[in-house]
CSV table of C-alpha atoms and ligand atoms in Angstrom, one decimal:
chain,number,residue,atom,x,y,z
A,1,MET,CA,0.0,0.0,0.0
A,2,SER,CA,1.1,3.6,-0.6
A,3,THR,CA,2.2,5.4,2.4
A,4,THR,CA,3.3,8.9,3.3
A,5,SER,CA,6.6,10.0,4.9
A,6,THR,CA,5.8,13.3,6.5
A,7,SER,CA,7.3,12.0,9.7
A,8,ASP,CA,9.6,9.2,10.6
A,9,THR,CA,6.5,7.0,11.1
A,10,VAL,CA,5.1,6.0,7.8
A,11,SER,CA,1.3,6.3,7.5
A,12,PRO,CA,-1.1,5.1,4.8
A,13,VAL,CA,-2.1,7.5,2.0
A,14,ALA,CA,-5.8,8.1,1.9
A,15,PRO,CA,-7.5,7.4,-1.5
A,16,ASN,CA,-8.0,10.5,-3.6
A,17,SER,CA,-5.8,12.6,-1.2
A,18,ALA,CA,-3.3,15.0,-2.6
A,19,GLU,CA,-0.6,12.5,-1.8
A,20,ALA,CA,-2.4,9.7,-3.7
A,21,ARG,CA,-2.9,11.9,-6.7
A,22,ASP,CA,0.7,13.0,-6.6
A,23,ILE,CA,1.7,9.3,-6.7
A,24,ALA,CA,-0.7,8.6,-9.5
A,25,TYR,CA,0.1,11.5,-11.9
A,26,HIS,CA,3.3,13.3,-11.0
A,27,LEU,CA,6.8,12.2,-12.0
A,28,HIS,CA,9.2,14.0,-9.6
A,29,ALA,CA,12.5,15.7,-10.1
A,30,TYR,CA,15.5,14.2,-8.2
A,31,THR,CA,13.4,11.4,-6.7
A,32,ASN,CA,13.5,7.6,-6.7
A,33,ALA,CA,10.3,7.2,-8.6
A,34,ARG,CA,9.6,3.6,-7.4
A,35,LYS,CA,10.3,4.5,-3.8
A,36,HIS,CA,8.0,7.5,-4.2
A,37,GLU,CA,5.1,5.1,-5.0
A,38,GLU,CA,5.8,3.6,-1.6
A,39,ILE,CA,6.4,6.6,0.6
A,40,GLY,CA,4.5,9.4,-1.2
A,41,PRO,CA,5.2,13.1,-1.0
A,42,LEU,CA,5.5,15.7,1.7
A,43,VAL,CA,3.0,18.2,0.3
A,44,ILE,CA,3.8,21.8,1.2
A,45,ASP,CA,0.8,24.0,1.4
A,46,ARG,CA,2.0,27.5,2.4
A,47,GLY,CA,5.0,29.5,3.6
A,48,GLU,CA,5.7,32.4,5.9
A,49,GLY,CA,9.1,33.9,6.6
A,50,ILE,CA,11.6,31.1,7.1
A,51,HIS,CA,8.8,28.5,7.6
A,52,VAL,CA,6.7,26.3,5.4
A,53,PHE,CA,3.6,24.3,6.4
A,54,ASP,CA,2.4,20.9,5.2
A,55,LEU,CA,-1.2,20.0,4.4
A,56,ALA,CA,-1.7,18.7,8.0
A,57,GLY,CA,-0.5,22.1,9.3
A,58,ASN,CA,2.9,20.9,10.5
A,59,ARG,CA,5.5,23.7,10.5
A,60,TYR,CA,9.0,23.3,9.2
A,61,ILE,CA,12.0,25.6,9.2
A,62,GLU,CA,13.0,25.7,5.5
A,63,ALA,CA,16.7,25.4,6.2
A,64,MET,CA,17.4,25.1,2.5
A,65,ALA,CA,15.5,28.2,1.4
A,66,GLY,CA,13.6,25.9,-1.0
A,67,LEU,CA,16.4,25.0,-3.4
A,68,TRP,CA,19.1,27.5,-2.0
A,69,SER,CA,17.0,30.3,-3.3
A,70,VAL,CA,14.2,32.0,-1.3
A,71,ALA,CA,16.5,34.8,0.0
A,72,VAL,CA,13.7,37.1,1.3
A,73,GLY,CA,11.7,34.2,2.9
A,74,PHE,CA,8.2,33.0,2.0
A,75,GLY,CA,5.1,35.2,1.7
A,76,ASP,CA,6.8,38.5,0.9
A,77,LYS,CA,4.1,41.0,0.1
A,78,ARG,CA,6.3,43.4,-1.9
A,79,LEU,CA,7.1,40.7,-4.3
A,80,ALA,CA,3.4,39.7,-4.7
A,81,ALA,CA,2.6,43.4,-5.3
A,82,ALA,CA,5.4,43.9,-7.8
A,83,ALA,CA,4.1,40.8,-9.8
A,84,ALA,CA,0.5,42.0,-9.7
A,85,ARG,CA,1.4,45.5,-10.9
A,86,GLN,CA,3.4,44.1,-13.8
A,87,PHE,CA,0.8,41.4,-14.7
A,88,GLU,CA,-1.8,44.2,-15.1
A,89,LYS,CA,0.5,46.5,-17.1
A,90,LEU,CA,2.2,44.1,-19.4
A,91,PRO,CA,2.0,40.4,-18.5
A,92,TYR,CA,4.2,39.2,-21.3
A,93,TYR,CA,6.7,40.5,-23.8
A,94,HIS,CA,10.1,39.4,-25.2
A,95,ASP,CA,13.4,40.7,-26.3
A,96,PHE,CA,13.7,39.1,-29.8
A,97,THR,CA,14.3,41.2,-32.9
A,98,HIS,CA,15.0,44.6,-31.3
A,99,LYS,CA,12.0,44.5,-29.0
A,100,SER,CA,12.3,45.4,-25.3
A,101,HIS,CA,10.3,46.3,-22.2
A,102,GLY,CA,10.8,48.3,-19.0
A,103,PRO,CA,11.5,45.5,-16.5
A,104,VAL,CA,14.2,43.8,-18.6
A,105,ILE,CA,15.9,47.1,-19.3
A,106,ASP,CA,15.8,48.1,-15.6
A,107,LEU,CA,17.1,44.7,-14.5
A,108,ALA,CA,19.9,44.5,-17.1
A,109,GLU,CA,21.1,48.0,-15.9
A,110,LYS,CA,20.8,47.0,-12.3
A,111,LEU,CA,22.8,43.7,-12.7
A,112,VAL,CA,25.6,45.3,-14.8
A,113,SER,CA,25.9,48.2,-12.4
A,114,MET,CA,25.9,46.1,-9.2
A,115,ALA,CA,28.4,43.6,-10.5
A,116,PRO,CA,31.6,43.7,-8.5
A,117,VAL,CA,33.9,43.5,-11.6
A,118,PRO,CA,33.4,45.6,-14.7
A,119,MET,CA,30.6,44.0,-16.8
A,120,SER,CA,29.0,45.1,-20.0
A,121,LYS,CA,25.8,43.3,-20.8
A,122,ALA,CA,23.2,41.0,-19.3
A,123,PHE,CA,21.4,38.2,-21.2
A,124,PHE,CA,18.3,36.6,-19.7
A,125,THR,CA,17.3,33.0,-19.4
A,126,ASN,CA,14.9,31.1,-17.2
A,127,SER,CA,17.0,28.7,-15.1
A,128,GLY,CA,20.5,28.1,-14.0
A,129,SER,CA,20.8,25.2,-16.4
A,130,GLU,CA,19.6,27.3,-19.4
A,131,ALA,CA,22.0,30.0,-18.5
A,132,ASN,CA,25.0,27.7,-18.3
A,133,ASP,CA,24.0,26.0,-21.6
A,134,THR,CA,23.8,29.5,-23.1
A,135,VAL,CA,27.2,30.4,-21.8
A,136,LEU,CA,28.7,27.3,-23.4
A,137,LYS,CA,27.0,28.2,-26.7
A,138,MET,CA,28.3,31.7,-26.4
A,139,ILE,CA,31.8,30.5,-25.8
A,140,TRP,CA,31.8,28.4,-29.0
A,141,TYR,CA,30.2,31.2,-31.0
A,142,ARG,CA,32.8,33.6,-29.7
A,143,SER,CA,35.8,31.3,-30.4
A,144,ASN,CA,34.5,31.0,-34.0
A,145,ALA,CA,34.1,34.8,-34.2
A,146,LEU,CA,37.7,35.2,-33.1
A,147,GLY,CA,38.9,32.8,-35.8
A,148,GLN,CA,39.9,30.2,-33.1
A,149,PRO,CA,37.6,27.3,-34.0
A,150,GLU,CA,39.8,24.8,-32.2
A,151,ARG,CA,39.3,26.7,-28.9
A,152,LYS,CA,36.1,25.0,-27.7
A,153,LYS,CA,37.0,22.8,-24.7
A,154,VAL,CA,35.9,23.9,-21.3
A,155,ILE,CA,37.0,22.8,-17.8
A,156,ALA,CA,34.8,22.1,-14.9
A,157,ARG,CA,35.4,20.4,-11.5
A,158,GLU,CA,34.6,17.1,-9.8
A,159,ARG,CA,31.5,17.6,-7.7
A,160,ALA,CA,30.5,20.8,-9.5
A,161,TYR,CA,26.9,21.5,-10.0
A,162,HIS,CA,25.9,23.6,-13.0
A,163,GLY,CA,22.5,22.1,-13.9
A,164,VAL,CA,20.8,19.3,-15.8
A,165,THR,CA,20.3,20.3,-19.4
A,166,ILE,CA,22.6,18.5,-21.8
A,167,ALA,CA,25.5,20.9,-21.7
A,168,SER,CA,25.1,22.0,-18.1
A,169,ALA,CA,24.7,18.4,-16.9
A,170,SER,CA,28.0,17.7,-18.7
A,171,LEU,CA,29.6,20.5,-16.8
A,172,THR,CA,28.1,19.1,-13.5
A,173,GLY,CA,30.6,16.7,-12.0
A,174,LEU,CA,28.3,14.4,-10.1
A,175,PRO,CA,27.8,10.8,-11.2
A,176,ASN,CA,24.0,10.7,-10.9
A,177,ASN,CA,23.7,13.5,-13.5
A,178,HIS,CA,25.6,11.4,-16.0
A,179,LYS,CA,24.7,7.8,-15.4
A,180,SER,CA,22.3,6.4,-18.0
A,181,PHE,CA,22.0,9.8,-19.7
A,182,ASP,CA,24.9,9.2,-22.0
A,183,LEU,CA,26.7,12.2,-20.6
A,184,PRO,CA,29.0,14.1,-20.3
A,185,LEU,CA,29.4,15.6,-23.8
A,186,ALA,CA,32.8,15.4,-25.4
A,187,GLY,CA,35.0,18.5,-24.9
A,188,ILE,CA,34.1,19.0,-21.2
A,189,LEU,CA,37.3,18.4,-19.2
A,190,ARG,CA,37.4,17.7,-15.5
A,191,THR,CA,39.7,18.8,-12.7
A,192,GLY,CA,39.7,18.1,-9.0
A,193,SER,CA,37.4,19.6,-6.4
A,194,PRO,CA,38.7,22.0,-3.8
A,195,HIS,CA,37.6,19.9,-0.8
A,196,PHE,CA,40.6,19.9,1.5
A,197,TRP,CA,39.1,17.7,4.2
A,198,ARG,CA,38.2,15.0,1.7
A,199,ASP,CA,40.9,15.3,-1.0
A,200,ALA,CA,44.1,16.4,0.8
A,201,LEU,CA,47.0,13.9,0.9
A,202,PRO,CA,48.2,12.8,4.3
A,203,GLY,CA,50.1,15.6,5.9
A,204,GLU,CA,49.3,18.1,3.2
A,205,THR,CA,48.7,21.7,4.3
A,206,GLU,CA,45.8,23.7,2.9
A,207,GLU,CA,48.3,25.9,1.1
A,208,ALA,CA,50.0,22.9,-0.5
A,209,PHE,CA,46.7,21.4,-1.4
A,210,ALA,CA,45.7,24.6,-3.2
A,211,THR,CA,49.0,24.6,-5.0
A,212,ARG,CA,48.5,21.0,-6.1
A,213,ARG,CA,45.0,21.7,-7.4
A,214,ALA,CA,46.4,24.7,-9.5
A,215,ASP,CA,49.2,22.6,-10.8
A,216,GLU,CA,46.8,19.8,-11.8
A,217,LEU,CA,44.7,22.4,-13.7
A,218,GLU,CA,47.8,23.7,-15.5
A,219,GLN,CA,48.9,20.1,-16.4
A,220,LEU,CA,45.5,19.4,-17.8
A,221,ILE,CA,45.6,22.6,-19.9
A,222,LEU,CA,49.1,21.8,-21.2
A,223,ALA,CA,48.1,18.2,-22.0
A,224,GLU,CA,45.1,19.2,-24.0
A,225,GLY,CA,46.8,22.1,-25.6
A,226,PRO,CA,46.1,25.6,-24.2
A,227,GLU,CA,45.0,26.8,-27.6
A,228,THR,CA,42.1,24.3,-27.4
A,229,VAL,CA,40.8,25.4,-24.0
A,230,ALA,CA,38.3,28.2,-24.0
A,231,ALA,CA,36.9,28.5,-20.4
A,232,PHE,CA,36.8,27.4,-16.8
A,233,PHE,CA,33.4,27.1,-15.1
A,234,ALA,CA,33.2,27.1,-11.3
A,235,GLU,CA,31.0,28.0,-8.4
A,236,PRO,CA,32.8,30.3,-5.9
A,237,VAL,CA,31.5,27.9,-3.2
A,238,MET,CA,30.3,24.5,-4.5
A,239,GLY,CA,26.7,24.0,-3.4
A,240,ALA,CA,25.1,20.7,-4.4
A,241,GLY,CA,28.5,19.0,-4.5
A,242,GLY,CA,28.5,19.4,-0.7
A,243,VAL,CA,29.0,23.1,0.2
A,244,ILE,CA,32.7,23.0,-0.5
A,245,VAL,CA,34.4,26.2,0.6
A,246,PRO,CA,37.8,26.4,-1.1
A,247,PRO,CA,40.9,26.7,1.1
A,248,ALA,CA,42.7,30.1,1.4
A,249,THR,CA,45.0,30.8,-1.7
A,250,TYR,CA,43.0,28.3,-3.9
A,251,TRP,CA,41.3,31.0,-5.9
A,252,ASP,CA,44.4,33.1,-6.3
A,253,LYS,CA,46.3,30.2,-7.6
A,254,ILE,CA,43.6,28.9,-10.0
A,255,GLN,CA,43.0,32.4,-11.4
A,256,ALA,CA,46.7,32.8,-12.0
A,257,VAL,CA,46.7,29.7,-14.2
A,258,LEU,CA,43.6,30.9,-16.1
A,259,ARG,CA,45.3,34.3,-16.8
A,260,LYS,CA,48.5,32.6,-17.9
A,261,TYR,CA,46.7,30.7,-20.7
A,262,ASP,CA,44.1,33.4,-21.5
A,263,ILE,CA,41.2,31.1,-20.4
A,264,LEU,CA,37.8,32.7,-19.7
A,265,PHE,CA,36.5,32.4,-16.2
A,266,VAL,CA,32.8,31.7,-15.8
A,267,ALA,CA,31.7,32.2,-12.1
A,268,ASP,CA,28.5,30.2,-11.5
A,269,GLU,CA,26.9,32.5,-8.9
A,270,VAL,CA,23.5,30.7,-9.0
A,271,ILE,CA,23.7,29.9,-5.3
A,272,CYS,CA,26.4,32.4,-4.1
A,273,GLY,CA,24.8,35.5,-5.7
A,274,PHE,CA,22.9,38.1,-3.7
A,275,GLY,CA,24.3,37.7,-0.3
A,276,ARG,CA,24.7,34.0,0.4
A,277,THR,CA,28.4,34.1,1.1
A,278,GLY,CA,28.3,37.2,3.3
A,279,ARG,CA,29.0,39.6,0.4
A,280,MET,CA,26.6,40.5,-2.4
A,281,PHE,CA,28.5,38.0,-4.7
A,282,GLY,CA,30.8,35.1,-4.2
A,283,THR,CA,33.1,36.9,-6.6
A,284,GLU,CA,33.6,39.6,-3.9
A,285,THR,CA,34.0,37.1,-1.0
A,286,PHE,CA,36.8,35.3,-2.9
A,287,ASN,CA,38.3,38.2,-4.9
A,288,LEU,CA,37.4,36.6,-8.2
A,289,LYS,CA,37.8,38.3,-11.6
A,290,PRO,CA,35.3,36.4,-13.8
A,291,ASP,CA,34.5,37.3,-17.4
A,292,VAL,CA,31.0,36.0,-16.9
A,293,MET,CA,28.7,35.7,-13.9
A,294,VAL,CA,25.7,33.4,-14.0
A,295,VAL,CA,22.9,34.3,-11.6
A,296,SER,CA,19.5,32.9,-10.8
A,297,LYS,CA,17.8,31.5,-7.6
A,298,ALA,CA,18.1,34.4,-5.1
A,299,LEU,CA,17.9,36.8,-8.0
A,300,SER,CA,14.1,36.5,-7.7
A,301,SER,CA,14.1,34.5,-4.5
A,302,SER,CA,12.7,31.8,-7.0
A,303,TYR,CA,9.3,33.4,-6.7
A,304,LEU,CA,9.4,33.3,-10.5
A,305,PRO,CA,11.9,31.5,-12.8
A,306,ILE,CA,14.6,33.8,-14.1
A,307,SER,CA,18.3,33.7,-14.6
A,308,ALA,CA,20.9,36.0,-16.1
A,309,ILE,CA,24.3,35.9,-17.8
A,310,ILE,CA,26.3,39.0,-16.9
A,311,ALA,CA,29.3,39.3,-19.2
A,312,ASN,CA,32.2,41.7,-19.7
A,313,GLU,CA,33.2,43.5,-22.9
A,314,ARG,CA,36.0,41.0,-23.6
A,315,PHE,CA,33.4,38.2,-23.7
A,316,VAL,CA,30.5,39.9,-25.5
A,317,ALA,CA,32.2,42.1,-28.1
A,318,PRO,CA,33.2,39.2,-30.4
A,319,ILE,CA,29.7,37.7,-30.0
A,320,MET,CA,28.1,41.0,-30.9
A,321,ASP,CA,30.4,41.3,-34.0
A,322,GLN,CA,29.5,37.8,-35.0
A,323,SER,CA,25.8,38.5,-34.8
A,324,ASN,CA,26.5,41.4,-37.2
A,325,THR,CA,28.4,39.1,-39.6
A,326,ILE,CA,25.7,36.4,-39.5
A,327,GLY,CA,22.8,38.8,-39.3
A,328,THR,CA,21.5,37.8,-35.9
A,329,PHE,CA,22.5,36.2,-32.6
A,330,GLY,CA,20.5,33.0,-33.2
A,331,HIS,CA,19.7,32.2,-29.6
A,332,GLY,CA,17.0,33.2,-27.1
A,333,PHE,CA,14.0,31.8,-25.1
A,334,THR,CA,10.4,32.8,-25.4
A,335,ALA,CA,10.3,33.6,-21.7
A,336,GLY,CA,13.8,35.0,-21.4
A,337,GLY,CA,13.7,38.2,-19.4
A,338,HIS,CA,9.9,37.7,-18.8
A,339,PRO,CA,8.5,41.1,-17.6
A,340,VAL,CA,6.8,39.7,-14.5
A,341,ALA,CA,9.8,37.7,-13.5
A,342,ALA,CA,12.1,40.7,-14.2
A,343,ALA,CA,9.9,43.0,-12.2
A,344,VAL,CA,9.9,40.5,-9.3
A,345,ALA,CA,13.7,40.1,-9.5
A,346,LEU,CA,14.2,43.9,-9.5
A,347,GLU,CA,12.0,44.3,-6.4
A,348,ASN,CA,13.7,41.3,-4.7
A,349,VAL,CA,17.1,42.8,-5.2
A,350,ARG,CA,15.8,46.1,-3.8
A,351,ILE,CA,14.5,44.2,-0.8
A,352,ILE,CA,17.9,42.6,-0.3
A,353,GLU,CA,19.6,46.0,-0.4
A,354,GLU,CA,17.1,48.0,1.5
A,355,GLU,CA,16.5,45.5,4.3
A,356,GLY,CA,20.3,44.9,4.8
A,357,LEU,CA,19.9,41.2,4.2
A,358,VAL,CA,23.6,40.7,3.3
A,359,ALA,CA,24.5,42.1,6.7
A,360,ASN,CA,21.9,39.8,8.3
A,361,ALA,CA,23.4,36.8,6.5
A,362,VAL,CA,26.7,37.7,8.0
A,363,ALA,CA,25.3,37.9,11.6
A,364,SER,CA,23.0,34.9,11.3
A,365,GLY,CA,25.6,33.0,9.4
A,366,ARG,CA,28.2,33.6,12.1
A,367,ARG,CA,25.7,32.3,14.7
A,368,LEU,CA,25.0,29.2,12.6
A,369,LEU,CA,28.6,28.4,12.0
A,370,GLU,CA,29.5,28.9,15.7
A,371,GLY,CA,26.6,26.7,16.7
A,372,LEU,CA,27.6,24.0,14.2
A,373,HIS,CA,31.3,24.2,15.3
A,374,ALA,CA,30.1,23.7,18.9
A,375,LEU,CA,28.8,20.3,17.7
A,376,ALA,CA,32.2,19.3,16.4
A,377,GLY,CA,32.8,17.0,19.4
A,378,HIS,CA,29.6,15.0,18.6
A,379,PRO,CA,30.4,11.4,17.6
A,380,LEU,CA,28.6,11.8,14.3
A,381,VAL,CA,30.2,15.1,13.2
A,382,GLY,CA,33.2,14.8,10.9
A,383,GLU,CA,33.6,18.2,9.4
A,384,VAL,CA,31.7,21.5,9.8
A,385,ARG,CA,32.2,23.9,6.9
A,386,GLY,CA,30.6,27.1,5.6
A,387,VAL,CA,30.9,30.8,4.8
A,388,GLY,CA,28.4,33.5,5.2
A,389,LEU,CA,25.0,31.8,5.6
A,390,ILE,CA,25.7,28.5,3.8
A,391,ALA,CA,27.0,25.6,5.7
A,392,ALA,CA,27.3,21.8,5.8
A,393,VAL,CA,28.1,19.2,8.3
A,394,GLU,CA,29.8,16.0,7.1
A,395,LEU,CA,28.5,13.1,9.1
A,396,VAL,CA,30.7,10.1,10.0
A,397,THR,CA,30.6,7.1,12.2
A,398,ASP,CA,34.4,6.8,12.2
A,399,LYS,CA,36.1,10.2,12.6
A,400,ALA,CA,39.7,9.0,12.1
A,401,ALA,CA,38.9,7.2,8.9
A,402,LYS,CA,36.4,9.9,7.8
A,403,LYS,CA,33.9,7.1,7.1
A,404,ALA,CA,30.1,6.9,7.5
A,405,LEU,CA,27.7,3.9,7.3
A,406,GLU,CA,27.6,1.8,4.1
A,407,PRO,CA,26.3,2.3,1.6
A,408,ALA,CA,27.3,6.0,1.3
A,409,GLY,CA,24.4,8.3,2.0
A,410,THR,CA,22.7,6.1,4.6
A,411,LEU,CA,23.7,8.2,7.6
A,412,GLY,CA,22.9,11.5,5.7
A,413,GLY,CA,19.4,10.0,4.9
A,414,LEU,CA,18.7,9.1,8.5
A,415,VAL,CA,19.7,12.5,9.8
A,416,ASN,CA,17.7,14.2,7.1
A,417,ALA,CA,14.6,12.2,7.8
A,418,GLY,CA,15.1,12.9,11.5
A,419,LEU,CA,15.4,16.6,10.9
A,420,GLN,CA,12.1,16.5,9.0
A,421,ALA,CA,10.5,14.7,11.9
A,422,ASN,CA,11.8,17.5,14.1
A,423,GLY,CA,10.4,20.2,11.9
A,424,VAL,CA,13.4,21.1,9.7
A,425,ILE,CA,13.7,20.7,6.0
A,426,SER,CA,17.3,20.3,5.0
A,427,ARG,CA,19.1,18.4,2.3
A,428,ALA,CA,21.5,15.4,2.5
A,429,MET,CA,24.2,15.5,-0.1
A,430,GLY,CA,25.6,12.0,0.4
A,431,ASP,CA,26.4,12.1,4.1
A,432,ALA,CA,26.7,15.9,4.3
A,433,ILE,CA,23.7,17.9,5.6
A,434,ALA,CA,23.4,21.3,4.1
A,435,PHE,CA,22.1,24.5,5.7
A,436,CYS,CA,21.1,27.4,3.5
A,437,PRO,CA,18.2,29.2,5.2
A,438,PRO,CA,16.5,32.3,3.9
A,439,LEU,CA,18.7,35.4,4.3
A,440,ILE,CA,16.1,36.9,6.6
A,441,ILE,CA,16.6,34.3,9.3
A,442,THR,CA,17.2,35.8,12.8
A,443,GLU,CA,19.7,34.7,15.3
A,444,SER,CA,17.0,33.3,17.6
A,445,GLU,CA,15.6,31.3,14.6
A,446,VAL,CA,19.1,30.0,14.0
A,447,ASP,CA,19.2,28.9,17.6
A,448,ASP,CA,16.0,27.0,17.1
A,449,LEU,CA,17.4,25.3,14.0
A,450,LEU,CA,20.6,24.4,15.9
A,451,SER,CA,18.8,22.8,18.8
A,452,ARG,CA,16.6,20.8,16.5
A,453,PHE,CA,19.8,19.6,14.7
A,454,ALA,CA,21.5,18.7,17.9
A,455,LEU,CA,18.4,16.7,19.1
A,456,THR,CA,18.3,14.9,15.8
A,457,LEU,CA,22.0,14.0,15.9
A,458,ASP,CA,21.5,12.5,19.4
A,459,THR,CA,18.5,10.5,18.3
A,460,VAL,CA,20.2,9.1,15.3
A,461,ALA,CA,23.4,8.3,17.3
A,462,LYS,CA,21.3,6.2,19.7
A,463,GLN,CA,19.4,4.6,16.8
A,464,ILE,CA,22.4,3.3,14.9
B,501,LIG,C1,25.5,26.5,-8.9
B,501,LIG,C2,24.3,26.1,-9.7
B,501,LIG,N1,24.3,26.3,-11.0
B,501,LIG,C3,23.3,25.9,-11.8
B,501,LIG,C4,22.2,25.3,-11.2
B,501,LIG,C5,21.0,24.9,-12.1
B,501,LIG,O1,19.9,25.7,-11.9
B,501,LIG,P1,18.5,25.3,-12.3
B,501,LIG,O2,18.1,24.2,-11.4
B,501,LIG,O3,17.7,26.5,-12.2
B,501,LIG,O4,18.5,24.8,-13.7
B,501,LIG,C6,22.1,25.1,-9.8
B,501,LIG,C7,20.9,24.5,-9.2
B,501,LIG,O5,20.9,24.1,-8.0
B,501,LIG,C8,23.2,25.5,-9.0
B,501,LIG,O6,23.2,25.3,-7.7
């Protein structure tokens, strides 16, 4: 019989309930579809601030801000009003063939002017995946425009997450995004992740590890032929790959290699952008000099789908010239820069600025990381990592060997389910539990989250 998993006790799904209809008709993203037939969905009904409520009225701290995205929290009235105003004025228009509209112009100007490095133009898409696919197409188009048709390879990292469309899934460095999909595409090269705790050699210092990663990148470029490598894609802090904060000196050393071989740097700011790392962009937190920044998620707090590619003159000028040669830039999406999504994004960015949400992320993030570090002595805690208001706890059962239960992901799954039973929605990435709450979270709400996490760890430790 079908059951529902809204708590750690599994209860039957009532016929014709929302849960039963979900099982009957809805194929889910990132879900084991057969297991879903057994356990059913947790149906979220409404949200308010940092909380969401299920159909039964149970309240949860949304400790992942949805999918790393709801910066301003749930139920923001200003965003609802901005959407309603734009719906009434102009519910749809596009930017093909020299057309434009107010919200897309305002948002493009805002993004270019607020970028922490000199940028020239913004191009609009609807998701992080579409944006990264578009960047890859732009890179190929640009190399052809420059008369360098051999310069088409791009480098991404192990455990990177750049999306799920064919090109962006190829950039993603996680096995489940490739298995059975016949991916990755050719021409996507892979280099190591910056996870010191997991990947350092015995006795290696953080500095030596960063140097080794930069050397490996350089060796890869040399082996492939520098004239064939166009770009390097990276998240300032890896998100879905496990919230990996690179060690000090890593970014300086990686960027020096990119500069040496004239390789474009694409900063995937889809999670980091708009305050998450304690500065407006991860680019600022880590002193990056990208040619392209990809933003989405907290751009609109995901109230509506929108993403943007913010690119510098070096990147866009050849593309613009090529569109002149060919007669058009033959790329664009029906809903790219949608006026309602753009109006909501603009209002959302204003809220982040006016309400000081980046400063709040710093204060609440400090509290979160202090609280998580205070749990470092717990038998199940292997590593605590994070920056700004994004963190993860790597769970282990053997601290010295850095090992958890077999198969991998079992312990993470138990703790994640335990958190849900204790009123917290989080995310297990293997055996790491992520915390990425809305930027509006207060310090006392962080304390509530921490005490529920500590309780869950104790319960699971007794259980296993
Ligand atoms: C860093 C990063 N890039 C790209 C994406 C893909 O975005 P989307 O799910 O909107 O396609 C994500 C999604 O989590 C992401 O975290």
